[in-house]
PDB file of C-alpha atoms in Angstrom:
ATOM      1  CA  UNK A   1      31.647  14.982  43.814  1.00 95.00           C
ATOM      2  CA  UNK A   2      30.090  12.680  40.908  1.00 97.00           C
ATOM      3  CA  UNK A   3      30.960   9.010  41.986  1.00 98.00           C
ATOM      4  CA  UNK A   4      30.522   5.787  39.482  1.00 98.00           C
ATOM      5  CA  UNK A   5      29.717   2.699  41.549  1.00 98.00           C
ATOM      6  CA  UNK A   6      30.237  -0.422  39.202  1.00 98.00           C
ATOM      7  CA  UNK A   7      29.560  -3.746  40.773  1.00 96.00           C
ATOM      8  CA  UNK A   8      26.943  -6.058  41.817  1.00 94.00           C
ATOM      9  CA  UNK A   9      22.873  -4.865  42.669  1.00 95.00           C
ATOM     10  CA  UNK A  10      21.268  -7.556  44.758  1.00 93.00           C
ATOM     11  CA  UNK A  11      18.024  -7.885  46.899  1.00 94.00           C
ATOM     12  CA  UNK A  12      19.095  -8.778  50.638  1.00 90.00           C
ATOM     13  CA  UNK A  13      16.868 -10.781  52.668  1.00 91.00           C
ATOM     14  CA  UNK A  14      18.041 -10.063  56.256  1.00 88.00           C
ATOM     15  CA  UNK A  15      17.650 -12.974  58.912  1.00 89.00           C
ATOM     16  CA  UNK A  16      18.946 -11.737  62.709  1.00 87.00           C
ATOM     17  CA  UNK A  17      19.365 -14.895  64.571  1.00 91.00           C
ATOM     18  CA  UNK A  18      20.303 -15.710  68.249  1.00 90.00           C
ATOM     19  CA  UNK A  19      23.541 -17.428  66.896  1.00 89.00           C
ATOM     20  CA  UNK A  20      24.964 -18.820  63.573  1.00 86.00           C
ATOM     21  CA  UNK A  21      24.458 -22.843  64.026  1.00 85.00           C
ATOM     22  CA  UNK A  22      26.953 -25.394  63.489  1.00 85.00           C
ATOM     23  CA  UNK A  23      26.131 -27.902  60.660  1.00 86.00           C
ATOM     24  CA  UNK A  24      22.422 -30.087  62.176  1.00 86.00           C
ATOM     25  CA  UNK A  25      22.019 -27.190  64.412  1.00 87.00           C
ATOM     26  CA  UNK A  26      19.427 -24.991  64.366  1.00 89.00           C
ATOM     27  CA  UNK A  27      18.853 -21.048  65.316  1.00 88.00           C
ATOM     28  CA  UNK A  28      16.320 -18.929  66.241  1.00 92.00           C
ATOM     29  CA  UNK A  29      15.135 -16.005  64.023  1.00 92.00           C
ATOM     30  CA  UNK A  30      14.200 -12.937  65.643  1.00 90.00           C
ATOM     31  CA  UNK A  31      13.759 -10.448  62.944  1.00 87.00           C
ATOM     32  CA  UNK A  32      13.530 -10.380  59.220  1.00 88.00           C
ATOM     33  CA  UNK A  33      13.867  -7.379  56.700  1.00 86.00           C
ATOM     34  CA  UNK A  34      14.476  -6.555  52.955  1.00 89.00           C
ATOM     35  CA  UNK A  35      16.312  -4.097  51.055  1.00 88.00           C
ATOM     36  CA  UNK A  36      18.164  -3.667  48.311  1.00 90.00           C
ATOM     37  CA  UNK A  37      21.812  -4.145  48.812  1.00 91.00           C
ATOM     38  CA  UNK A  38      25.627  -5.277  46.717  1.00 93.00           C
ATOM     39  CA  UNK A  39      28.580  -3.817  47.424  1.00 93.00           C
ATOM     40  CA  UNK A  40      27.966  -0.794  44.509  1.00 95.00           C
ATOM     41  CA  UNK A  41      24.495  -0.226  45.618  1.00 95.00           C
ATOM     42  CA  UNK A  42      25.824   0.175  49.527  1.00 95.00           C
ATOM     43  CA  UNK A  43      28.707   2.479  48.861  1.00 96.00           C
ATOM     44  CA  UNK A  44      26.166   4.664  46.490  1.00 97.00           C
ATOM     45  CA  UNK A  45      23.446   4.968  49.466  1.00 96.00           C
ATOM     46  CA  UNK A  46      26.757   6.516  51.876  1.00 96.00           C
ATOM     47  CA  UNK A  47      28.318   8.897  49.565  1.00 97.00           C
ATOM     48  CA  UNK A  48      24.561  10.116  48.571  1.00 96.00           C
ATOM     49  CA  UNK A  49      24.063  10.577  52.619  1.00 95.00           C
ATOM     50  CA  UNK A  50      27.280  12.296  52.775  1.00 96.00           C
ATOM     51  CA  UNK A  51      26.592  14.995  49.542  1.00 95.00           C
ATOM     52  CA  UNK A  52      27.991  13.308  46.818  1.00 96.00           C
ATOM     53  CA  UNK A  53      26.899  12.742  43.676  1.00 97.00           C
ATOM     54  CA  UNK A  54      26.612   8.654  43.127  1.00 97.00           C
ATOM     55  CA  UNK A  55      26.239   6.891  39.900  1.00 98.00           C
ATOM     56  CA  UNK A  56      25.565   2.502  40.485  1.00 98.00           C
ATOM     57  CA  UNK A  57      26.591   0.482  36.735  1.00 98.00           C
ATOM     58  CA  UNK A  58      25.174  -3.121  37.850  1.00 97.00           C
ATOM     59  CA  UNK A  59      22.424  -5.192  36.305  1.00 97.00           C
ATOM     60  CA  UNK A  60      19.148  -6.412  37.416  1.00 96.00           C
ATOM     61  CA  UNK A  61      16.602  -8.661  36.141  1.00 96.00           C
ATOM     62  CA  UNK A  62      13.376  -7.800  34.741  1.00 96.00           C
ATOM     63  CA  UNK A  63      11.830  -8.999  38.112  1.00 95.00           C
ATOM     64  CA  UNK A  64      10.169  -7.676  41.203  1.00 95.00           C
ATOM     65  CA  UNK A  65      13.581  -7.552  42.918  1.00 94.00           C
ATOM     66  CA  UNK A  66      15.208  -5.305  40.393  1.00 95.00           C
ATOM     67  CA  UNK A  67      11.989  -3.336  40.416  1.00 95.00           C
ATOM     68  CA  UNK A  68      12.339  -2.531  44.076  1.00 95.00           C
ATOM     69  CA  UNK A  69      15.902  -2.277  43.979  1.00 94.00           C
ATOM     70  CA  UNK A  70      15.879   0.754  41.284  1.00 94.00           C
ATOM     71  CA  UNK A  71      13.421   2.605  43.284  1.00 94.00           C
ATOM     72  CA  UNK A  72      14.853   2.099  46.618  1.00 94.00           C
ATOM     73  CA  UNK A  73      18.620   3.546  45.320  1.00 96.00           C
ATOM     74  CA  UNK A  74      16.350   6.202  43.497  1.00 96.00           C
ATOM     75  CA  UNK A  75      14.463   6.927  46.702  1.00 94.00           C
ATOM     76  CA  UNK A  76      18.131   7.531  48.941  1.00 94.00           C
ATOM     77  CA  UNK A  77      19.492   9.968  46.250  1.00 95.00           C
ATOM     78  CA  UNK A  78      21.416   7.756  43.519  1.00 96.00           C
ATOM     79  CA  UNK A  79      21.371   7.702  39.988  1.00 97.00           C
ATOM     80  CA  UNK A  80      21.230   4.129  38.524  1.00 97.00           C
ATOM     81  CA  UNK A  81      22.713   2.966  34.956  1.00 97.00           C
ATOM     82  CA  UNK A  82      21.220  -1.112  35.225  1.00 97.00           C
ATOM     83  CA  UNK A  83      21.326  -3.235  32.531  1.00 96.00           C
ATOM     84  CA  UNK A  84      18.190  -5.084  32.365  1.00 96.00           C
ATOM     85  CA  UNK A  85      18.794  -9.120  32.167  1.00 95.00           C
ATOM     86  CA  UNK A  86      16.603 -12.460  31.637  1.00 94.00           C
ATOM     87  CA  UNK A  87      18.586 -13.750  34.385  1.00 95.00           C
ATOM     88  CA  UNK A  88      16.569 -13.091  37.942  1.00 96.00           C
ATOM     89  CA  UNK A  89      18.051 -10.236  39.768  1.00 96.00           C
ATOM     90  CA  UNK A  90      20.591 -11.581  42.358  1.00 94.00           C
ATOM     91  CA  UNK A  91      19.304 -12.144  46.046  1.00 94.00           C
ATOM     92  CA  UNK A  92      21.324 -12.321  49.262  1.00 90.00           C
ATOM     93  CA  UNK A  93      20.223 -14.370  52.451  1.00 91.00           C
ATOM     94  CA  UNK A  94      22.399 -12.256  55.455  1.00 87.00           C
ATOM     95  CA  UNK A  95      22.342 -14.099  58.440  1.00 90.00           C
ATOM     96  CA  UNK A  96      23.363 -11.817  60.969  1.00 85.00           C
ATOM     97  CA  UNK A  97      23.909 -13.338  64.746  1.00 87.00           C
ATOM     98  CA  UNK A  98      23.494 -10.897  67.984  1.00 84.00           C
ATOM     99  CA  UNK A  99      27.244 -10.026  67.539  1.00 80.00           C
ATOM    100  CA  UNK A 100      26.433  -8.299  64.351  1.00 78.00           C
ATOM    101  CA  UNK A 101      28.756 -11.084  62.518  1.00 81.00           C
ATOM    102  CA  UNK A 102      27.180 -11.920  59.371  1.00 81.00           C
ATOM    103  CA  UNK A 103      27.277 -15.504  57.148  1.00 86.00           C
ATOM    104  CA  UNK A 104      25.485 -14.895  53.481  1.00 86.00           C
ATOM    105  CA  UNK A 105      24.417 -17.118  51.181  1.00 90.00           C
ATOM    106  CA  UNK A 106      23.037 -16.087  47.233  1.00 86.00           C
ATOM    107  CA  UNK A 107      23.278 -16.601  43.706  1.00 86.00           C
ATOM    108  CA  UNK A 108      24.990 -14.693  41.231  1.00 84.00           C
ATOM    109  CA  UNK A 109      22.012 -14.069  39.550  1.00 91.00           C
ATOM    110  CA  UNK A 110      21.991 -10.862  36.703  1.00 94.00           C
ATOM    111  CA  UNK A 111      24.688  -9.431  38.909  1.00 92.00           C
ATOM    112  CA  UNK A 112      27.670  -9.692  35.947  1.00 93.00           C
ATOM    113  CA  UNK A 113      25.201  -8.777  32.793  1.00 95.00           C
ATOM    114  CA  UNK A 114      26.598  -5.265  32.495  1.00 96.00           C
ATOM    115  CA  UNK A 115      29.648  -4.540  30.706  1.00 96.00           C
ATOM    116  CA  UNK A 116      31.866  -1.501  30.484  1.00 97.00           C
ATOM    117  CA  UNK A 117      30.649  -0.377  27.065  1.00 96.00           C
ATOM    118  CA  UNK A 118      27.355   0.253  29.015  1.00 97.00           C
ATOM    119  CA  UNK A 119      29.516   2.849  30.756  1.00 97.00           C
ATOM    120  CA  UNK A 120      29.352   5.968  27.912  1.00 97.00           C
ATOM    121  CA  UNK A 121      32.751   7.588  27.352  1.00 96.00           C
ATOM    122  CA  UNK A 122      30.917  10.861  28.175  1.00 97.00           C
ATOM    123  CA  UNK A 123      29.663   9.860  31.601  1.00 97.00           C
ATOM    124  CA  UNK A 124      33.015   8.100  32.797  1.00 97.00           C
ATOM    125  CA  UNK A 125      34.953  11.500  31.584  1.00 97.00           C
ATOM    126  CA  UNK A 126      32.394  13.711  33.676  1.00 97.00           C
ATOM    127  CA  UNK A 127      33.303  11.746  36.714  1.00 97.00           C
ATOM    128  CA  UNK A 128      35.311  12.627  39.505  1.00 97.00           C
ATOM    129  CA  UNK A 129      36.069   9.041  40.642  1.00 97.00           C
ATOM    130  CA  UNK A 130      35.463   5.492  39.775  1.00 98.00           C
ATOM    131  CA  UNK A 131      34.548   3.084  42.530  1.00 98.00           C
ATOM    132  CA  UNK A 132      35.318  -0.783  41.822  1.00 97.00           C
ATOM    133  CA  UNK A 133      33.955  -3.538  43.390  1.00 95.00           C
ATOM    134  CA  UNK A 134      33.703  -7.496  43.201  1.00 91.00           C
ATOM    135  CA  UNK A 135      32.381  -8.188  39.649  1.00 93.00           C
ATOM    136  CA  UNK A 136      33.568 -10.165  36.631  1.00 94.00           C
ATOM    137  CA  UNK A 137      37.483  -9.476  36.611  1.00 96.00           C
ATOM    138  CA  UNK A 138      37.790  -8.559  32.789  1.00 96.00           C
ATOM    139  CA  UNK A 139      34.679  -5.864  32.842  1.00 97.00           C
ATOM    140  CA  UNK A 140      36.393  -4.172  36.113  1.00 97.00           C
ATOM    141  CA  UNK A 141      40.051  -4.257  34.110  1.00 97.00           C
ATOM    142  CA  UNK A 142      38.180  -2.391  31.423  1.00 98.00           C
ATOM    143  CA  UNK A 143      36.343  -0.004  33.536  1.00 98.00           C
ATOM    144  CA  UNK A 144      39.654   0.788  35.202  1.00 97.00           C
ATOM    145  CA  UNK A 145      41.595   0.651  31.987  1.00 97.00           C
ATOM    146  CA  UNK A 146      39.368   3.775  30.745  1.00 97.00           C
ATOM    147  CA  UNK A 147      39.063   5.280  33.612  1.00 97.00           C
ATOM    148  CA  UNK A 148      42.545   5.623  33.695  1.00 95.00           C
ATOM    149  CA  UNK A 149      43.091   6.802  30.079  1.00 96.00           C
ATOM    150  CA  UNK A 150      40.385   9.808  31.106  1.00 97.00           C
ATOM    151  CA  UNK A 151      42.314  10.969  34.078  1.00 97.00           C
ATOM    152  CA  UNK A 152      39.455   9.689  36.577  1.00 97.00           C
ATOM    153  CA  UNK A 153      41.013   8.096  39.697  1.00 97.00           C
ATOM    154  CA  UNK A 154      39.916   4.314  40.297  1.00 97.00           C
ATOM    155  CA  UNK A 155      39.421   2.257  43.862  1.00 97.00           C
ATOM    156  CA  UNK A 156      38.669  -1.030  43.764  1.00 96.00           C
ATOM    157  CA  UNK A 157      37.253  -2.677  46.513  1.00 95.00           C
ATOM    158  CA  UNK A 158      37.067  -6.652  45.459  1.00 92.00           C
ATOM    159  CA  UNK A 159      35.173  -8.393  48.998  1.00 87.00           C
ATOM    160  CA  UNK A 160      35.845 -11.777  49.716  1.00 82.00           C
ATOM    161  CA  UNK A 161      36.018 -13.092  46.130  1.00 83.00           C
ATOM    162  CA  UNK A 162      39.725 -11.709  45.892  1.00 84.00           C
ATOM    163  CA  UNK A 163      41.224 -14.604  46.424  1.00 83.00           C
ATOM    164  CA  UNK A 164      39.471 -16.784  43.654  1.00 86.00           C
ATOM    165  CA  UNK A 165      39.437 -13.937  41.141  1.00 91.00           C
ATOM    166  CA  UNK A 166      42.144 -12.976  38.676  1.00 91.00           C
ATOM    167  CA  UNK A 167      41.918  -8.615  39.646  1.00 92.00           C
ATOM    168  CA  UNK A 168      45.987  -8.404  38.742  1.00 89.00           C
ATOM    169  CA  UNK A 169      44.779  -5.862  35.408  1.00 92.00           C
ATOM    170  CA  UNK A 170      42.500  -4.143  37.503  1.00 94.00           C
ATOM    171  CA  UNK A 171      44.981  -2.816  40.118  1.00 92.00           C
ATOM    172  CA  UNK A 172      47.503  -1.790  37.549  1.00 91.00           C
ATOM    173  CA  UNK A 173      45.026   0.757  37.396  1.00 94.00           C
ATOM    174  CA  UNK A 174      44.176   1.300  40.599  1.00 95.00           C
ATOM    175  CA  UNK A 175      44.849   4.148  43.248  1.00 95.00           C
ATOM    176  CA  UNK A 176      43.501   2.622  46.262  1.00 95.00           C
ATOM    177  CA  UNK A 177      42.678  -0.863  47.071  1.00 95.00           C
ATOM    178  CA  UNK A 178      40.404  -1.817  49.652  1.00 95.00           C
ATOM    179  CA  UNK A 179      40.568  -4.918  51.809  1.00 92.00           C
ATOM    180  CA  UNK A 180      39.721  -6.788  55.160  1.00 90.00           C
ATOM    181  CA  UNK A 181      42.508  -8.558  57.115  1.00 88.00           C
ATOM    182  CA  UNK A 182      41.638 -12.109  55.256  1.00 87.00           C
ATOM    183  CA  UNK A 183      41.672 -10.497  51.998  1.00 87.00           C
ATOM    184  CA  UNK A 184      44.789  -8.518  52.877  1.00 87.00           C
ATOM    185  CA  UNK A 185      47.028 -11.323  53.678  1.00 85.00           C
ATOM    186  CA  UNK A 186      46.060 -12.946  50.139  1.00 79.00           C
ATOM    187  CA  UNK A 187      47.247  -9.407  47.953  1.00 78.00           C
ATOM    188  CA  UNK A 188      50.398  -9.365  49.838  1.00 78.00           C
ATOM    189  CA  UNK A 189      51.324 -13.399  49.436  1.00 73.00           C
ATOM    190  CA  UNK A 190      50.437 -12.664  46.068  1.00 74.00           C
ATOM    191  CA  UNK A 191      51.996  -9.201  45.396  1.00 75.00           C
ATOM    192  CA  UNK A 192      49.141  -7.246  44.770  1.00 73.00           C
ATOM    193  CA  UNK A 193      50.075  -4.199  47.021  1.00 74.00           C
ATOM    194  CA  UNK A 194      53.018  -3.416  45.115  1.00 79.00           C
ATOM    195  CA  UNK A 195      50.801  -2.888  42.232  1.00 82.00           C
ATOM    196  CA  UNK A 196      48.557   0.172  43.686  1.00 90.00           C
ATOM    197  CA  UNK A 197      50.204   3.258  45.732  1.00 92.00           C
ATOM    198  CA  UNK A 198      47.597   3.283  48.750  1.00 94.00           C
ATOM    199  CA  UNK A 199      46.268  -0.011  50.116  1.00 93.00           C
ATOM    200  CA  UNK A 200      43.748   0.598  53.033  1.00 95.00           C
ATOM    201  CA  UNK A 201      43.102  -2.551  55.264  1.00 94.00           C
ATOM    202  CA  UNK A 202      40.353  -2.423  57.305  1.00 93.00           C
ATOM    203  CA  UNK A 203      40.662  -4.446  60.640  1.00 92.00           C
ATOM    204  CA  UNK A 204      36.907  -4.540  61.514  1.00 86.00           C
ATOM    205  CA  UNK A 205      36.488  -3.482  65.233  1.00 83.00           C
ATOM    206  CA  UNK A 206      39.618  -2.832  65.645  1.00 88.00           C
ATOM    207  CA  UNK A 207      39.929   0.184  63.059  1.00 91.00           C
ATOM    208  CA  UNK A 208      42.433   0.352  59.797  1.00 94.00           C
ATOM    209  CA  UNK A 209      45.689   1.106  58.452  1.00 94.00           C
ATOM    210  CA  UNK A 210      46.351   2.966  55.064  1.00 94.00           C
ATOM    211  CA  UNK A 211      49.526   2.194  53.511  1.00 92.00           C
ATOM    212  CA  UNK A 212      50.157   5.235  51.416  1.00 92.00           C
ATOM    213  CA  UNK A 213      53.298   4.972  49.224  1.00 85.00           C
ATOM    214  CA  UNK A 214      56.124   4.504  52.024  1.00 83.00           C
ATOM    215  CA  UNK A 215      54.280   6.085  54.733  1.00 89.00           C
ATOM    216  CA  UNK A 216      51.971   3.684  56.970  1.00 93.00           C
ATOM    217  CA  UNK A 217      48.858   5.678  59.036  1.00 93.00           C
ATOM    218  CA  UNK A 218      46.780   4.050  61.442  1.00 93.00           C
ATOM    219  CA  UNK A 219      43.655   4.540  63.447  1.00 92.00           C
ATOM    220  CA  UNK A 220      41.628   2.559  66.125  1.00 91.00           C
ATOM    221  CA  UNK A 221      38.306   3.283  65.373  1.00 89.00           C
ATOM    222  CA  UNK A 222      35.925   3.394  67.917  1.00 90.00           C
ATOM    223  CA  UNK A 223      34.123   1.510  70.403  1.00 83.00           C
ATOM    224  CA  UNK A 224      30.630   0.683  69.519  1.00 78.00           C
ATOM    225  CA  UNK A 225      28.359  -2.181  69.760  1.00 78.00           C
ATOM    226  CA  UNK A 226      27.543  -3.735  66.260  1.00 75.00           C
ATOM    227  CA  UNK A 227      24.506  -4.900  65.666  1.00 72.00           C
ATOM    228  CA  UNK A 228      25.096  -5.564  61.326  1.00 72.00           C
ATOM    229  CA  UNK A 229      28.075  -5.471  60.081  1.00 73.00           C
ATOM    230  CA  UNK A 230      26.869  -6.333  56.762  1.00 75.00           C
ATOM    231  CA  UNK A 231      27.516  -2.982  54.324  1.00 83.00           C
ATOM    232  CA  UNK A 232      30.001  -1.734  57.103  1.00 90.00           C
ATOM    233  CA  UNK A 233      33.224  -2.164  54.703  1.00 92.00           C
ATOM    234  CA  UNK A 234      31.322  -0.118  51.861  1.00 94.00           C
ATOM    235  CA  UNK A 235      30.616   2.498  54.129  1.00 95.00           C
ATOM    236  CA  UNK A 236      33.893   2.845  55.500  1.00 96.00           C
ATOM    237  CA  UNK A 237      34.828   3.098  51.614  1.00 96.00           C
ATOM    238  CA  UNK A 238      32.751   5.961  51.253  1.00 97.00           C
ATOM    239  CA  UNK A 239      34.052   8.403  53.715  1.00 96.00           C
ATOM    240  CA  UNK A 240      37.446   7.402  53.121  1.00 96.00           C
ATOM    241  CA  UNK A 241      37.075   8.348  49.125  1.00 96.00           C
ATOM    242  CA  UNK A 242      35.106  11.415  49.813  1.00 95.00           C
ATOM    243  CA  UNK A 243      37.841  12.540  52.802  1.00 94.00           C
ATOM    244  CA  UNK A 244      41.183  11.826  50.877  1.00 91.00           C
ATOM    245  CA  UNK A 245      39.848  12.848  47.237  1.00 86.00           C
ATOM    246  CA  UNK A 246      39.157  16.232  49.205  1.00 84.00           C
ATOM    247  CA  UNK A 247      42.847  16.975  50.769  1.00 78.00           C
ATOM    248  CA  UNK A 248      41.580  15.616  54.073  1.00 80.00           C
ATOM    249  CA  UNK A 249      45.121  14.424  55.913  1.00 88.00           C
ATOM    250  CA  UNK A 250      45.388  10.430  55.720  1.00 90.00           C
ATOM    251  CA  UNK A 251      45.419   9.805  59.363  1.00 91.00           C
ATOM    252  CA  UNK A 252      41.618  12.394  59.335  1.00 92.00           C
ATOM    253  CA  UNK A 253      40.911  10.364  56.531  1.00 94.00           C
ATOM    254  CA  UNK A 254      40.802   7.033  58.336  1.00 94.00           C
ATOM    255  CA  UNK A 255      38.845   8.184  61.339  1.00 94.00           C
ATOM    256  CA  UNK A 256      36.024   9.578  59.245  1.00 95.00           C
ATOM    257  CA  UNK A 257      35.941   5.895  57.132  1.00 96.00           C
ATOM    258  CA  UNK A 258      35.849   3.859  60.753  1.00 95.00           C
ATOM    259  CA  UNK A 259      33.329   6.508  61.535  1.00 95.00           C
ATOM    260  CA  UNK A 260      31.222   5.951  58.727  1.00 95.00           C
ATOM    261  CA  UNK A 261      31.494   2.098  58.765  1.00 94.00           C
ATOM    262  CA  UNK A 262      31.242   2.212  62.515  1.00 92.00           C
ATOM    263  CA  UNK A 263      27.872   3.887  62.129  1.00 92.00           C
ATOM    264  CA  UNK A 264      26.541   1.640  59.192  1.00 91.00           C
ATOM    265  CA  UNK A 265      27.639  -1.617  61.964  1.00 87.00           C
ATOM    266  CA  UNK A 266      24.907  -0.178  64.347  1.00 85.00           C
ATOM    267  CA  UNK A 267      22.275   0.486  62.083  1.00 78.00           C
ATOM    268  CA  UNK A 268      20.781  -3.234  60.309  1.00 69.00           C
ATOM    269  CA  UNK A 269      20.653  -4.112  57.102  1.00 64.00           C
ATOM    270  CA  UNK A 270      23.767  -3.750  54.453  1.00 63.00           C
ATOM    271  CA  UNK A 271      22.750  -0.133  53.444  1.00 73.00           C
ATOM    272  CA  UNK A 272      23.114   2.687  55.517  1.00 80.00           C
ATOM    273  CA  UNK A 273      21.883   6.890  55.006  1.00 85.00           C
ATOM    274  CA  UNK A 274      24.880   8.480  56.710  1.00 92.00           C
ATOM    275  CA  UNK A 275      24.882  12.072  57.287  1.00 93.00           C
ATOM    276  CA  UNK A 276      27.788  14.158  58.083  1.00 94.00           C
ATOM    277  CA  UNK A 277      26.220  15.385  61.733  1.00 93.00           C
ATOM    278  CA  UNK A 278      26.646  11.730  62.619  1.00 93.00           C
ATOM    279  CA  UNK A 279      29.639  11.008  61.637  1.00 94.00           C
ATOM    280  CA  UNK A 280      31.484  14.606  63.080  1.00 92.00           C
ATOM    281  CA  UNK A 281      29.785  13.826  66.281  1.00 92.00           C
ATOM    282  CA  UNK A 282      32.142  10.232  66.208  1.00 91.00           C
ATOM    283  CA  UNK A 283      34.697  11.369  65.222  1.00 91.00           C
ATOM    284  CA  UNK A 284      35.032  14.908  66.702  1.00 75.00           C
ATOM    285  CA  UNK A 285      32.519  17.075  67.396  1.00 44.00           C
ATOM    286  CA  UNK A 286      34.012  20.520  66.966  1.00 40.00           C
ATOM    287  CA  UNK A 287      34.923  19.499  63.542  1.00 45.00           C
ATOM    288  CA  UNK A 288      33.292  21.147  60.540  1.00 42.00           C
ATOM    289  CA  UNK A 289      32.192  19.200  57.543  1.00 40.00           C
ATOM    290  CA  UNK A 290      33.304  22.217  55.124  1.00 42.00           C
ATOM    291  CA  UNK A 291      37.224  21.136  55.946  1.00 37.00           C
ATOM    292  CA  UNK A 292      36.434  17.020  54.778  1.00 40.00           C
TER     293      UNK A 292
END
């Protein structure tokens, strides 16, 4: 299944702390890592674990950072289309407390250099699907926009920018909308969800709930211990899209996203290799992979 992946490429500096302080307080770092990371780049790294065929349209600068970053998304499996930029590729501070809850702090950065005409016509026609997420609001309405017009289904998954963003044009074009609780009760004050035919609202620990049309479907995830939830949401994105896109049943569909996003919450960092085996073995292990 060929997946296009538009959205923001960063470079994430992971700090685990013993707690998030309060303003004049101070933590205690116990472990530090980098990767590459951005919502597009973390959803690309899961479907390529899980057999698809992913496609990231981001920018990067012409720095270090966006050297790394290309050959770490090459290195897990994805094809990259990055606009190079003179601004420095965008970098992510994740501060991630022994919870797994996670503050961040960045800068924009090259993250919003591309534009959908560096999307060819051919290679958005080819696709099966078109995965949105936060990024200027007028290049994701055109992305959508064309997606539409070629018959390629669009999700849009906008992260916590939703409510400061103006993403009405893109969800005209949407099929599925993806969004926490926070995010949630912002699209439905402002009547986003009558604007796409399947929201899916994730609930963090405590599962999701599709709402598909008139029909509402539910699932409780599982219990795990988190240690990152950073790249979590993405995940779950990833084996939801590859499980409904392939006939899987909605409620099946849910409990193989909270399986995927449940696995990327134990494993640090914001990018995680999922594998099918894994994920079966969550969410039932007598399940085949050939029926997702």
């Amino acid at each position: 299944m060929r997946v296009i992946c538009a959205g923001h490429v960063n470079w994430d500096v992971t700090l685990h702390v013993d707690h998030l302080p309060e303003p004049d307080g101070e933590g205690r770092i116990t472990d530090r890592s980098q990767s590459s990371g951005g919502s597009a780049s973390n959803a690309a790294v899961a479907l390529a674990g899980l057999d698809a065929d992913p496609l990231v349209l981001g920018s990067v600068g012409r720095d270090d950072h966006g050297t790394m970053a290309r050959r770490e998304l090459a290195a897990a499996g994805v094809e990259t289309l990055l606009v190079e930029s003179d601004e420095p590729t965008a970098v992510k501070y994740l501060i991630v407390d022994e919870n797994g809850d996670v503050a961040v702090l960045g800068n924009d950065g090259a993250n919003e250099a591309f534009c959908a005409s560096d999307l060819p016509v051919e290679t958005l026609a080819e696709a099966d699907h078109l995965h949105l997420t936060g990024q200027d609001p007028a290049t994701a309405a055109t992305l959508a926009r064309d997606a539409a017009t070629a018959d390629v289904p669009v999700s849009f998954d906008p992260g916590r920018r939703l409510p400061y963003r103006d993403y009405s044009a893109v969800l005209s074009h949407a099929d599925i909308l993806f969004c926490n609780d926070r995010e949630a009760d912002h699209a439905e004050d402002s009547g986003l969800f009558d604007r796409v035919p399947t929201v899916v609202v994730k609930h963090g620990d405590c599962g999701a709930t599709a709402h598909i049309d008139n029909q509402t479907v539910t699932n409780a995830g599982y219990p795990i211990e988190s240690v990152d939830t950073a790249g979590a949401g993405d995940a779950f994105a990833a084996g939801y899209l590859l499980a409904s896109t392939q006939g899987t049943d909605p409620e099946r569909a849910l409990a193989i996203a909270n399986a995927c996003g449940a696995l990327a919450a134990q494993s640090p960092g914001a990018q995680t290799t999922l594998d099918w085996e894994s994920v079966w073995e969550l969410v039932d292990s007598e399940q085949s992979p050939e029926t997702a």
